[in-house]
Short mmCIF file of C-alpha atoms and ligand atoms in Angstrom, two decimals:
data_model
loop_
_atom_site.label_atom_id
_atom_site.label_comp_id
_atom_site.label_asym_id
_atom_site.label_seq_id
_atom_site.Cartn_x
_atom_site.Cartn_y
_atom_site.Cartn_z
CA UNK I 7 0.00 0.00 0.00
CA UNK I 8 1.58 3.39 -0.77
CA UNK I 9 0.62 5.35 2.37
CA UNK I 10 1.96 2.43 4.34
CA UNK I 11 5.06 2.41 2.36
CA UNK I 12 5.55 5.93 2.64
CA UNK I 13 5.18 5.76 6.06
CA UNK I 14 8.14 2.74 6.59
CA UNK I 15 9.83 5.62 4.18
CA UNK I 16 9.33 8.38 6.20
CA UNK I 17 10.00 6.15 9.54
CA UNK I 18 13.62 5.33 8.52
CA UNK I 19 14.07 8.56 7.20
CA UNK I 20 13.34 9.76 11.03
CA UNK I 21 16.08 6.67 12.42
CA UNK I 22 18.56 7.88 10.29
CA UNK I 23 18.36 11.60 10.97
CA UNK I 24 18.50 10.56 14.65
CA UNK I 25 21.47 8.28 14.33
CA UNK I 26 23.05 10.78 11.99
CA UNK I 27 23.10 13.52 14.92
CA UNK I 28 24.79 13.23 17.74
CA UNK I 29 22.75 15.65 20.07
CA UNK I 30 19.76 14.02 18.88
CA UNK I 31 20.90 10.59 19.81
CA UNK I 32 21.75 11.51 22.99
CA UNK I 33 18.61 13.18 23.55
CA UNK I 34 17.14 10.49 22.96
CA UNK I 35 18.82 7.91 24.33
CA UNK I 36 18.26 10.43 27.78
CA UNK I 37 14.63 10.00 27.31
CA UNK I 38 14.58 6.35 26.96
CA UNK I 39 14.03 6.29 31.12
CA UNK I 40 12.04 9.32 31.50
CA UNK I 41 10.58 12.94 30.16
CA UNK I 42 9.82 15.92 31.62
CA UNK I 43 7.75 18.10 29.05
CA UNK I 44 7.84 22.18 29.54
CA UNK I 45 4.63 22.39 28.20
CA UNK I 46 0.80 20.63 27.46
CA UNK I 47 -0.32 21.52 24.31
CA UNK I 48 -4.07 20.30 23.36
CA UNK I 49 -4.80 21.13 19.61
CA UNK I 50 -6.46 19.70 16.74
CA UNK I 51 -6.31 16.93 14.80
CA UNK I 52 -5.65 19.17 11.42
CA UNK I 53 -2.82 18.03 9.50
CA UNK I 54 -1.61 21.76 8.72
CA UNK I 55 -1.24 22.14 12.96
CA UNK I 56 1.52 20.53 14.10
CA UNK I 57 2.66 21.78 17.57
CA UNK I 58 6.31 21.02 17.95
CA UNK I 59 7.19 22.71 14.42
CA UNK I 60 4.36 25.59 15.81
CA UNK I 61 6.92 26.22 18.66
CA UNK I 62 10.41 25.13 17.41
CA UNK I 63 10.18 21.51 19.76
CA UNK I 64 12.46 18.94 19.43
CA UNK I 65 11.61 15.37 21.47
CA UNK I 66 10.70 15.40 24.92
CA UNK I 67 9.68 19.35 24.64
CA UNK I 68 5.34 18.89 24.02
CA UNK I 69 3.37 16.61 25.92
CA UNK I 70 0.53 17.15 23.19
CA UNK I 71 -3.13 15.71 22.69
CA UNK I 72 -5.10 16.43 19.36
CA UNK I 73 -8.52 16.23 18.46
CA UNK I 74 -10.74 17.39 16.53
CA UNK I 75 -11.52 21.15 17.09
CA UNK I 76 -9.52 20.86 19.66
CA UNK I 77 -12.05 19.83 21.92
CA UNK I 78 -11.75 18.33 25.61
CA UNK I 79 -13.49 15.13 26.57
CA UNK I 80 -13.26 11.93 28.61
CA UNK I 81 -10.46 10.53 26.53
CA UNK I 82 -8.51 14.29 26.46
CA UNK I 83 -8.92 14.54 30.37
CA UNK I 84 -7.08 11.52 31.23
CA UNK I 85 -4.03 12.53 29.51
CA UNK I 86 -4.53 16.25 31.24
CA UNK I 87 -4.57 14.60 34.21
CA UNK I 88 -1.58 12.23 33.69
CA UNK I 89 0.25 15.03 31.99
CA UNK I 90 -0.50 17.96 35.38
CA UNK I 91 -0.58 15.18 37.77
CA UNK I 92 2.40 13.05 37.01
CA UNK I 93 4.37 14.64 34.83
CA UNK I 94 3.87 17.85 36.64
CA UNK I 95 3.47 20.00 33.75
CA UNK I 96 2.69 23.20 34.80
CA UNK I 97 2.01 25.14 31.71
CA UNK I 98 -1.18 23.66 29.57
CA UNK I 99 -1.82 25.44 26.29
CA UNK I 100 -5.44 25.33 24.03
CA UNK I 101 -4.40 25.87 20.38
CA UNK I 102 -7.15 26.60 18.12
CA UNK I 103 -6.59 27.27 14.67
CA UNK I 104 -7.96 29.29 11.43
CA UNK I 105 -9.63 27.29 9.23
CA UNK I 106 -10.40 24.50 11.41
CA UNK I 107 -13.07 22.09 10.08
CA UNK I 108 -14.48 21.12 13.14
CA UNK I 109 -15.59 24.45 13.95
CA UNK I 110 -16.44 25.17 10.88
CA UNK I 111 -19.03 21.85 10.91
CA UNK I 112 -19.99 23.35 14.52
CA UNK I 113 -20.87 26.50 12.53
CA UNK I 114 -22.77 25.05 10.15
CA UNK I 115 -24.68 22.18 12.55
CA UNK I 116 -23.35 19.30 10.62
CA UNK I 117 -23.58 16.08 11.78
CA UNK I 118 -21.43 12.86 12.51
CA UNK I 119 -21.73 9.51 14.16
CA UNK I 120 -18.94 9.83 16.47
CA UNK I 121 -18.73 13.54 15.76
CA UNK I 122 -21.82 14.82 17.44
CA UNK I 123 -21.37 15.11 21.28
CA UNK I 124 -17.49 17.05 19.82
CA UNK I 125 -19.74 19.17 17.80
CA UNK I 126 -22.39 20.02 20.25
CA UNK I 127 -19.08 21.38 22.78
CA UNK I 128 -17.84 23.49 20.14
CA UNK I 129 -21.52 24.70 19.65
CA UNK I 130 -21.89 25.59 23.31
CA UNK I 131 -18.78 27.29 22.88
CA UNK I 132 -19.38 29.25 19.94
CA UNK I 133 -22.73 30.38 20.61
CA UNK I 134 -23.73 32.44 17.54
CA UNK I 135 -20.83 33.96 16.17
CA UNK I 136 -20.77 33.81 13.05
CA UNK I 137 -17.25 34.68 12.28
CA UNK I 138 -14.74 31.85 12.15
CA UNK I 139 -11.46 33.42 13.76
CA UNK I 140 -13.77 34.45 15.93
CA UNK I 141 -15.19 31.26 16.95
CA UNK I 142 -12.10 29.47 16.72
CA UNK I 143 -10.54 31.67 19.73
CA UNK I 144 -13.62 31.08 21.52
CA UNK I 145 -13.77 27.80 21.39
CA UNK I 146 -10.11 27.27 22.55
CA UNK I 147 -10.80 29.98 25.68
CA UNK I 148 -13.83 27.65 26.41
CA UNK I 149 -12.22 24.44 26.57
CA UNK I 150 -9.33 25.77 28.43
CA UNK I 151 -11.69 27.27 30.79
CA UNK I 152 -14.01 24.04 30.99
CA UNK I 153 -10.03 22.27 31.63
CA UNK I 154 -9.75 25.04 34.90
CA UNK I 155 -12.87 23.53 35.94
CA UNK I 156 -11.75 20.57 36.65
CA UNK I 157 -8.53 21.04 37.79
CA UNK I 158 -9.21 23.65 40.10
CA UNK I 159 -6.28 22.04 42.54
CA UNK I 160 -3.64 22.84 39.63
CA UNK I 161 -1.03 25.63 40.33
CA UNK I 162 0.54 25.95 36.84
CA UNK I 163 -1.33 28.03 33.95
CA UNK I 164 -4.11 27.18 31.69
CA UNK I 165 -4.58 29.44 28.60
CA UNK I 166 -5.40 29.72 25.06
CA UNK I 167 -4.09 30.83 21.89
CA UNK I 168 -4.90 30.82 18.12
CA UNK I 169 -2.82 29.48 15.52
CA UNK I 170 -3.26 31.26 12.03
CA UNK I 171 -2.48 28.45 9.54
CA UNK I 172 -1.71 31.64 6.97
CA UNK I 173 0.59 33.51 8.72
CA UNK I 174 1.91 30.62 11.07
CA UNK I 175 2.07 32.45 14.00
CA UNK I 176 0.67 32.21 17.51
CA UNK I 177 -1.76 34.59 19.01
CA UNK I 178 -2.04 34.26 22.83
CA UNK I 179 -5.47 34.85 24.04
CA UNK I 180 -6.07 37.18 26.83
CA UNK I 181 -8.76 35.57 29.41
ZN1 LIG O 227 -9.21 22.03 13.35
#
């Protein structure tokens, strides 16, 4: 199968640029018994987003969950927890994106089978803007917020920012 193929490709590609550095194999041959991640970055599943090129991140940097939209559930919640909790992260970062398709289906009330109960977060967090930036921010301050919620024993930071997939830069949001 191609995609499979290119993905053996790309995977010894990734060895060999490893082995081929030395302060990348010692990185990670460090890591091999633990990591200790500056930062939790929960973004989306888009293939355009991708968090440790985002923030210059080399292994070991990001602990980082993606979803679609970006959105926090059961599944996300564990790994915040494991990520705060035992890995005592104390910075946790909500990157929403321009153009993001979940939103945009939010926007638009589309459905899905497995999609829906995602959707109908985003929707609670959007209310009724109708611009997409616009939604997109507030959907990442909402799910950052609904993450304080829960964690109200956690002494780091929670916040949010926007990624613009055009520009490729960061905007933090002010809460
Ligand atoms: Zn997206």
């Amino acid at each position: 199968m191609r995609e499979k193929d290119r993905l053996i490709e790309g995977n010894k590609n990734y060895v060999a640029s490893i082995k081929n550095n030395e302060t990348k194999t010692k990185l990670a041959k460090d890591l091999i018994s633990h990591q200790s991640p500056y930062a939790l970055v929960i973004t989306c599943s888009d293939s355009r987003v991708i968090p440790e090129e985002i923030f210059s991140c080399s292994l070991g940097e990001l602990f980082v969950i993606r979803t679609a939209g970006n959105s926090v559930n059961e599944g996300e919640l564990a790994s915040i927890e494991y990520g705060i909790e035992h890995l005592n992260i104390k910075y946790v970062l909500v990157l929403g994106h321009t153009h993001c398709g979940a939103v945009h289906a939010a926007m638009h009330n589309e459905k899905g089978r497995f999609l829906d109960p995602v959707l109908d977060k985003i929707h609670a967090a959007i209310n009724c803007l109708e611009d997409e930036v616009e939604a997109s921010k507030a959907n990442a301050l909402f799910q950052a917020n609904y993450i304080k919620s829960l964690f109200p024993e956690f002494d780091g930071k929670i916040e949010s920012a926007l990624y613009d997939i055009e520009t490729n830069e960061v905007i933090f949001i002010e809460n």
